[in-house]
Amino acid sequence: MNELTVAVRAGRTAETLRLTAGLTDAERRSCLAELKELRKELRKVPAWENRSMKVLPALHLAGAACHTGAAAAAAWIAAGDLRWNQAPTDALLRALEGRDAGWLADVANRLAQRPGSAGVPYDLMAALVARSGCEVPVTDPYVVGWVRHVGAGRCRDLVDRLRREPNLTPLVGGLFTLTDLSEVRWLFGDGPDSWQCALAALAREGLLDRADLVDACVARLLRGGGPTDHRIFLPLLTELALTREEQRTRIPDWTALARDAVSPVASHAQAVLADLALDGGLTSRQLADASEGLLFRAEKKLVRAQLVLLGKVLSRDAGATAELLPVVGQAFGHGDSEVQERALKLVERHAKRLDDSEARDGLACLVPQLVPALRTRAAAVLGVAAATAQEVYEEVLPPAPEPVRSAPAPRTAEEVAEEVGALLASDGDVAAFERALDGLVRHTHQDPDGLRAALAPVLATRWWAQSEQRHWYSREDLFGNTRYGLLTAQEGLELLLATLHGAVSTHTLHEAMRRRTSEHECAHNGLSRVFDARLREVAYRLRTDPMPLLLATPTWSTGLLEPDELVDRLAEYRRLDARVGASDFAQALLRVRRDDRAAAERAARRARALGSPEGTRLARWLGAENTLPSAGRRTRGVRILLETAELLELQDGFPQEFHRLGRPMSVFADRWHCAHWDQAIRGHWLAVLPERREMVAARLLGDLASTAVDDGRGAAVLPLLAESGGEAGEAVHLCVAYGLGARHAEDRLAAVDALLVLAARGELDAVRLGSDLGELVGRGAVKPQRLADSVRTAAATGANATMWEMLRHVLPVPLAGLTGARPEAAAVAARGLGDLLAVAAECAERSGAKGEVPHLAPAAARRGSSRLVAQARRLRDALAEEVAA
């Protein structure tokens, strides 16, 4: 061991720097072998341990000094395993003294190419650039480091700091090419001390080329980028204060931004174009080009502003009518009826000046895009015949998904290993999990050594398979009692693999299997303990008495098990004289199909003929029918939840871990907060009771309520709930109701999928769902605006009649609050109700619905022209009059 290595191992950084100062290149290279060996040793030691904290700075310094190649030196300096405790920048610079400028420039550029996650200090890169005299590397990490360095503390002398920057122009140019601005966005504030004001000031002083800044701003805004890019570059463009002539030369840019950019940028571009149009700086053709894109945007504010601008130009310039009025007609196809009416009013006001027959014919072709209430007016003003016959509406629902038959267990151990590895890499569905689980059990029984050999590549990636543990918890902690009732699907596979690998003791497996339910439980425990108990039983049996196969492996993707298959499996157990697993058999009973009474009776006769206790038990079970516990509504805050009564059927003859499913469930006795955070497990919970989804829905109701009330997540399970079996009753409909009012768009979309599945299967009770939603809206649990978004999405698939049938039972409650008939709903009545009435009117118009909605007439009779009143009148008229389609 040489003297340098001794100093490094002792963590003496100053001595390390002194020893490397006088080394020749050959001597430096001769030290590398021992330094690399020390680095390998430290990789096995957690970086936060005292030894690493002491040695890493000296090792980092020595390696940087001893590498003679620029690429190797840069790789050592930016190495991830040395990042925890690097050498000080000044020490690194002293260690690199004496190297030629070209070598330093090469290192600087290589370090600047490293990703920001490498954590290369900006001071080091900047010093190497200065010493080598090379051009500044305008890479993302370098520019981000420079911005943080210059803008540290957001000092008021930012302009002075920028003035002193020798590479100001290229680095400022690098700001506009940054891939991700999130790392520096917080430094670009507002007000006179912001970066935007500083850059604009430097442009006025001539230190930055103003034209280049304008070009770069516009180019970046045109490119789009991240969701917050405009918060940096739009204020800068505003600060640069373009002249009218500069704005006029960029008309194509403003047009593109107004049509396609994010809303704040489009609004700015629209304002510029409006000023130019009113000043005569925009031709009719140019205004028409900009308007064609703007009138199709979803932002009603932008569309209304553009219609106002078109109205002003049409009033001032009669010669522009033939050019602009057909463009106004593009708004006939806008999704908002108020926008359509504004556009129609413009056409009514200026159509008499439209002497171009081609333009008039073009407008006439757009009339069918208007809502029915406006088509007659449009036809009259354009002099075309209005349709008189009401089209026969036909409801269109997406086809209901069919259950998929599960594939048999993998035939070879290699297939098992492949499927298990795929499941560990990403959450699979119930069918994939059960297939892999059955494969592990079967091949452990047939050839355990061959299975272990096939699983070796998978086991090599698991932390618990390592000889040295680096976690604060042990294998026994993870796979033992501390995780009882909380296993996810992936953790269940980990438990089985650890059992096969011998990484968990038989005592721990046995104790975990014998663990009983605790006093304090959440609503999910009945489902989670069934899932947990079966996995722990399988793990224990893998170690002590491998089972030939699993009885509860489902036949269908929903978790349903065909009775004939279960009888065949019991017969195989009988033939092999194998011991049936209590939890596996109990789960099989809960999964076996009983709604096909003929098939169940045939299977019952076969099961009874087996002469085994399990066969007799199965025969009795198949002879009974699925029953549900009685349920009652309870309120907690603004939520409506369900409590269920006792169900003895799920307690008699079942293992104790299953009894919780049949016990009463109270929304007050169960804890609101629980540790079941993994949402992927909910699909497996549905497979616990595939013919009694009402019981699963009642236990998930609190989670679904949180998506609407607390802005939580968790509605992804709803499509699976809709595809499951059994009665779709009160609990299922309440879950869907909460999902339709969820905070996040992805959750609302999942609820819409569930609603459409139920409707396509003929299981949707639109009256019940609408009444539930009305109560939830009145209580403030569901916001009308979110519900309107969900209904609009569902109606767009062609389900207008279904949505109207639901909405006509939703609307009376908020309308009653609006008119004072229900004072308790008054606080939330008007918020978003206009949007809900708009989508209701659209559904009623398209489906040809007629009739009355309680409390609608007083709302429509109110004074004013607000969106709420206008849409109430539109709905009233649609329901009362025969309107041509």
PDB file of C-alpha atoms in Angstrom, residues 698-850:
ATOM      1  CA  ALA A 698     -69.597  -0.817   0.719  1.00  0.00           C
ATOM      2  CA  ARG A 699     -66.034  -1.239   2.035  1.00  0.00           C
ATOM      3  CA  LEU A 700     -64.580   1.000  -0.667  1.00  0.00           C
ATOM      4  CA  LEU A 701     -67.241   3.688  -0.306  1.00  0.00           C
ATOM      5  CA  GLY A 702     -65.177   5.810   2.089  1.00  0.00           C
ATOM      6  CA  ASP A 703     -62.250   5.861  -0.363  1.00  0.00           C
ATOM      7  CA  LEU A 704     -64.496   6.842  -3.258  1.00  0.00           C
ATOM      8  CA  ALA A 705     -66.094   9.583  -1.146  1.00  0.00           C
ATOM      9  CA  SER A 706     -62.628  11.001  -0.514  1.00  0.00           C
ATOM     10  CA  THR A 707     -62.022  11.439  -4.248  1.00  0.00           C
ATOM     11  CA  ALA A 708     -64.869  13.960  -4.328  1.00  0.00           C
ATOM     12  CA  VAL A 709     -64.800  15.458  -0.833  1.00  0.00           C
ATOM     13  CA  ASP A 710     -61.091  15.457   0.017  1.00  0.00           C
ATOM     14  CA  ASP A 711     -59.690  15.665  -3.537  1.00  0.00           C
ATOM     15  CA  GLY A 712     -58.041  12.280  -3.040  1.00  0.00           C
ATOM     16  CA  ARG A 713     -57.280   9.566  -5.575  1.00  0.00           C
ATOM     17  CA  GLY A 714     -58.733   6.091  -5.848  1.00  0.00           C
ATOM     18  CA  ALA A 715     -61.486   5.761  -8.472  1.00  0.00           C
ATOM     19  CA  ALA A 716     -59.441   3.570 -10.820  1.00  0.00           C
ATOM     20  CA  VAL A 717     -61.164   0.507  -9.336  1.00  0.00           C
ATOM     21  CA  LEU A 718     -64.624   1.572 -10.591  1.00  0.00           C
ATOM     22  CA  PRO A 719     -64.472  -0.063 -14.058  1.00  0.00           C
ATOM     23  CA  LEU A 720     -63.461  -3.343 -12.392  1.00  0.00           C
ATOM     24  CA  LEU A 721     -66.342  -2.917  -9.938  1.00  0.00           C
ATOM     25  CA  ALA A 722     -68.744  -2.462 -12.850  1.00  0.00           C
ATOM     26  CA  GLU A 723     -67.397  -5.555 -14.626  1.00  0.00           C
ATOM     27  CA  SER A 724     -67.654  -7.706 -11.501  1.00  0.00           C
ATOM     28  CA  GLY A 725     -70.637  -9.941 -10.731  1.00  0.00           C
ATOM     29  CA  GLY A 726     -73.621  -9.850  -8.460  1.00  0.00           C
ATOM     30  CA  GLU A 727     -76.197  -7.190  -7.760  1.00  0.00           C
ATOM     31  CA  ALA A 728     -75.348  -3.583  -8.623  1.00  0.00           C
ATOM     32  CA  GLY A 729     -77.209  -1.958  -5.787  1.00  0.00           C
ATOM     33  CA  GLU A 730     -76.961   0.997  -3.478  1.00  0.00           C
ATOM     34  CA  ALA A 731     -73.251   0.685  -2.681  1.00  0.00           C
ATOM     35  CA  VAL A 732     -72.153   0.322  -6.299  1.00  0.00           C
ATOM     36  CA  HIS A 733     -74.230   3.304  -7.415  1.00  0.00           C
ATOM     37  CA  LEU A 734     -72.957   5.485  -4.573  1.00  0.00           C
ATOM     38  CA  CYS A 735     -69.363   4.587  -5.495  1.00  0.00           C
ATOM     39  CA  VAL A 736     -70.004   5.607  -9.098  1.00  0.00           C
ATOM     40  CA  ALA A 737     -71.723   8.807  -7.924  1.00  0.00           C
ATOM     41  CA  TYR A 738     -68.684   9.871  -5.903  1.00  0.00           C
ATOM     42  CA  GLY A 739     -66.396   8.982  -8.812  1.00  0.00           C
ATOM     43  CA  LEU A 740     -68.369  11.181 -11.196  1.00  0.00           C
ATOM     44  CA  GLY A 741     -67.680  14.102  -8.850  1.00  0.00           C
ATOM     45  CA  ALA A 742     -64.012  13.266  -8.225  1.00  0.00           C
ATOM     46  CA  ARG A 743     -61.433  16.041  -8.156  1.00  0.00           C
ATOM     47  CA  HIS A 744     -59.055  14.489 -10.693  1.00  0.00           C
ATOM     48  CA  ALA A 745     -60.009  14.061 -14.340  1.00  0.00           C
ATOM     49  CA  GLU A 746     -58.542  10.538 -14.497  1.00  0.00           C
ATOM     50  CA  ASP A 747     -60.802   9.432 -11.670  1.00  0.00           C
ATOM     51  CA  ARG A 748     -63.846  10.999 -13.298  1.00  0.00           C
ATOM     52  CA  LEU A 749     -63.003   9.203 -16.534  1.00  0.00           C
ATOM     53  CA  ALA A 750     -62.821   5.890 -14.659  1.00  0.00           C
ATOM     54  CA  ALA A 751     -66.258   6.600 -13.174  1.00  0.00           C
ATOM     55  CA  VAL A 752     -67.655   7.356 -16.633  1.00  0.00           C
ATOM     56  CA  ASP A 753     -66.266   4.039 -17.878  1.00  0.00           C
ATOM     57  CA  ALA A 754     -67.955   2.259 -14.977  1.00  0.00           C
ATOM     58  CA  LEU A 755     -71.262   4.030 -15.628  1.00  0.00           C
ATOM     59  CA  LEU A 756     -71.214   3.067 -19.310  1.00  0.00           C
ATOM     60  CA  VAL A 757     -70.338  -0.551 -18.494  1.00  0.00           C
ATOM     61  CA  LEU A 758     -73.289  -0.763 -16.099  1.00  0.00           C
ATOM     62  CA  ALA A 759     -75.566   0.828 -18.683  1.00  0.00           C
ATOM     63  CA  ALA A 760     -74.416  -1.509 -21.456  1.00  0.00           C
ATOM     64  CA  ARG A 761     -75.001  -4.536 -19.210  1.00  0.00           C
ATOM     65  CA  GLY A 762     -78.475  -3.306 -18.283  1.00  0.00           C
ATOM     66  CA  GLU A 763     -77.457  -2.903 -14.629  1.00  0.00           C
ATOM     67  CA  LEU A 764     -77.566   0.878 -14.341  1.00  0.00           C
ATOM     68  CA  ASP A 765     -80.387   2.308 -12.262  1.00  0.00           C
ATOM     69  CA  ALA A 766     -80.373   5.859 -13.623  1.00  0.00           C
ATOM     70  CA  VAL A 767     -83.087   6.959 -11.202  1.00  0.00           C
ATOM     71  CA  ARG A 768     -81.123   5.716  -8.183  1.00  0.00           C
ATOM     72  CA  LEU A 769     -77.850   7.181  -9.431  1.00  0.00           C
ATOM     73  CA  GLY A 770     -79.468  10.516 -10.242  1.00  0.00           C
ATOM     74  CA  SER A 771     -81.200  10.704  -6.863  1.00  0.00           C
ATOM     75  CA  ASP A 772     -77.933   9.891  -5.079  1.00  0.00           C
ATOM     76  CA  LEU A 773     -76.077  12.532  -7.054  1.00  0.00           C
ATOM     77  CA  GLY A 774     -78.783  15.089  -6.339  1.00  0.00           C
ATOM     78  CA  GLU A 775     -78.432  14.477  -2.596  1.00  0.00           C
ATOM     79  CA  LEU A 776     -74.617  14.622  -2.806  1.00  0.00           C
ATOM     80  CA  VAL A 777     -74.730  17.863  -4.792  1.00  0.00           C
ATOM     81  CA  GLY A 778     -77.177  19.353  -2.303  1.00  0.00           C
ATOM     82  CA  ARG A 779     -74.919  18.375   0.613  1.00  0.00           C
ATOM     83  CA  GLY A 780     -71.834  19.802  -1.092  1.00  0.00           C
ATOM     84  CA  ALA A 781     -70.067  16.441  -1.451  1.00  0.00           C
ATOM     85  CA  VAL A 782     -70.140  16.580  -5.266  1.00  0.00           C
ATOM     86  CA  LYS A 783     -69.456  19.803  -7.150  1.00  0.00           C
ATOM     87  CA  PRO A 784     -71.834  20.444 -10.080  1.00  0.00           C
ATOM     88  CA  GLN A 785     -68.989  21.563 -12.352  1.00  0.00           C
ATOM     89  CA  ARG A 786     -67.126  18.263 -11.962  1.00  0.00           C
ATOM     90  CA  LEU A 787     -70.323  16.306 -12.450  1.00  0.00           C
ATOM     91  CA  ALA A 788     -71.072  18.299 -15.603  1.00  0.00           C
ATOM     92  CA  ASP A 789     -67.650  17.372 -16.993  1.00  0.00           C
ATOM     93  CA  SER A 790     -68.287  13.677 -16.327  1.00  0.00           C
ATOM     94  CA  VAL A 791     -71.764  13.741 -17.855  1.00  0.00           C
ATOM     95  CA  ARG A 792     -70.495  15.590 -20.927  1.00  0.00           C
ATOM     96  CA  THR A 793     -67.846  12.901 -21.425  1.00  0.00           C
ATOM     97  CA  ALA A 794     -70.395  10.102 -21.088  1.00  0.00           C
ATOM     98  CA  ALA A 795     -72.884  11.815 -23.399  1.00  0.00           C
ATOM     99  CA  ALA A 796     -70.203  12.249 -26.063  1.00  0.00           C
ATOM    100  CA  THR A 797     -70.167   8.461 -26.488  1.00  0.00           C
ATOM    101  CA  GLY A 798     -73.818   8.554 -27.556  1.00  0.00           C
ATOM    102  CA  ALA A 799     -75.482   7.943 -24.195  1.00  0.00           C
ATOM    103  CA  ASN A 800     -77.596  11.107 -24.224  1.00  0.00           C
ATOM    104  CA  ALA A 801     -80.867   9.468 -23.164  1.00  0.00           C
ATOM    105  CA  THR A 802     -79.174   7.615 -20.306  1.00  0.00           C
ATOM    106  CA  MET A 803     -77.522  10.798 -19.099  1.00  0.00           C
ATOM    107  CA  TRP A 804     -80.746  12.758 -19.323  1.00  0.00           C
ATOM    108  CA  GLU A 805     -82.632  10.121 -17.348  1.00  0.00           C
ATOM    109  CA  MET A 806     -79.998  10.472 -14.634  1.00  0.00           C
ATOM    110  CA  LEU A 807     -79.837  14.277 -14.748  1.00  0.00           C
ATOM    111  CA  ARG A 808     -83.560  14.813 -14.454  1.00  0.00           C
ATOM    112  CA  HIS A 809     -83.276  13.268 -10.981  1.00  0.00           C
ATOM    113  CA  VAL A 810     -80.116  15.215 -10.140  1.00  0.00           C
ATOM    114  CA  LEU A 811     -81.364  18.696 -10.950  1.00  0.00           C
ATOM    115  CA  PRO A 812     -84.374  19.079  -8.619  1.00  0.00           C
ATOM    116  CA  VAL A 813     -82.211  19.318  -5.481  1.00  0.00           C
ATOM    117  CA  PRO A 814     -79.857  22.141  -6.582  1.00  0.00           C
ATOM    118  CA  LEU A 815     -82.741  23.899  -8.350  1.00  0.00           C
ATOM    119  CA  ALA A 816     -84.766  23.724  -5.144  1.00  0.00           C
ATOM    120  CA  GLY A 817     -81.847  25.268  -3.286  1.00  0.00           C
ATOM    121  CA  LEU A 818     -81.673  28.003  -5.899  1.00  0.00           C
ATOM    122  CA  THR A 819     -85.357  28.872  -5.585  1.00  0.00           C
ATOM    123  CA  GLY A 820     -85.413  28.585  -1.787  1.00  0.00           C
ATOM    124  CA  ALA A 821     -87.489  25.398  -1.613  1.00  0.00           C
ATOM    125  CA  ARG A 822     -84.556  23.587   0.037  1.00  0.00           C
ATOM    126  CA  PRO A 823     -82.619  26.095   2.147  1.00  0.00           C
ATOM    127  CA  GLU A 824     -80.012  23.503   3.160  1.00  0.00           C
ATOM    128  CA  ALA A 825     -78.910  23.236  -0.513  1.00  0.00           C
ATOM    129  CA  ALA A 826     -78.826  26.992  -1.120  1.00  0.00           C
ATOM    130  CA  ALA A 827     -75.122  27.404  -0.280  1.00  0.00           C
ATOM    131  CA  VAL A 828     -73.970  25.189  -3.135  1.00  0.00           C
ATOM    132  CA  ALA A 829     -76.873  25.564  -5.540  1.00  0.00           C
ATOM    133  CA  ALA A 830     -75.496  28.157  -7.952  1.00  0.00           C
ATOM    134  CA  ARG A 831     -71.846  27.025  -8.082  1.00  0.00           C
ATOM    135  CA  GLY A 832     -71.395  25.314 -11.399  1.00  0.00           C
ATOM    136  CA  LEU A 833     -75.125  24.733 -11.815  1.00  0.00           C
ATOM    137  CA  GLY A 834     -75.052  26.615 -15.113  1.00  0.00           C
ATOM    138  CA  ASP A 835     -72.622  24.043 -16.541  1.00  0.00           C
ATOM    139  CA  LEU A 836     -74.789  21.184 -15.296  1.00  0.00           C
ATOM    140  CA  LEU A 837     -77.892  22.749 -16.839  1.00  0.00           C
ATOM    141  CA  ALA A 838     -76.032  23.251 -20.108  1.00  0.00           C
ATOM    142  CA  VAL A 839     -75.084  19.607 -20.462  1.00  0.00           C
ATOM    143  CA  ALA A 840     -78.596  18.601 -19.361  1.00  0.00           C
ATOM    144  CA  ALA A 841     -80.098  20.802 -22.063  1.00  0.00           C
ATOM    145  CA  GLU A 842     -77.738  19.296 -24.628  1.00  0.00           C
ATOM    146  CA  CYS A 843     -78.705  15.751 -23.649  1.00  0.00           C
ATOM    147  CA  ALA A 844     -82.412  16.626 -23.686  1.00  0.00           C
ATOM    148  CA  GLU A 845     -82.154  18.275 -27.117  1.00  0.00           C
ATOM    149  CA  ARG A 846     -80.268  15.377 -28.658  1.00  0.00           C
ATOM    150  CA  SER A 847     -82.443  12.661 -27.167  1.00  0.00           C
ATOM    151  CA  GLY A 848     -85.721  14.494 -27.781  1.00  0.00           C
ATOM    152  CA  ALA A 849     -86.712  14.305 -24.114  1.00  0.00           C
ATOM    153  CA  LYS A 850     -89.912  15.978 -23.009  1.00  0.00           C
TER     154      LYS A 850
END
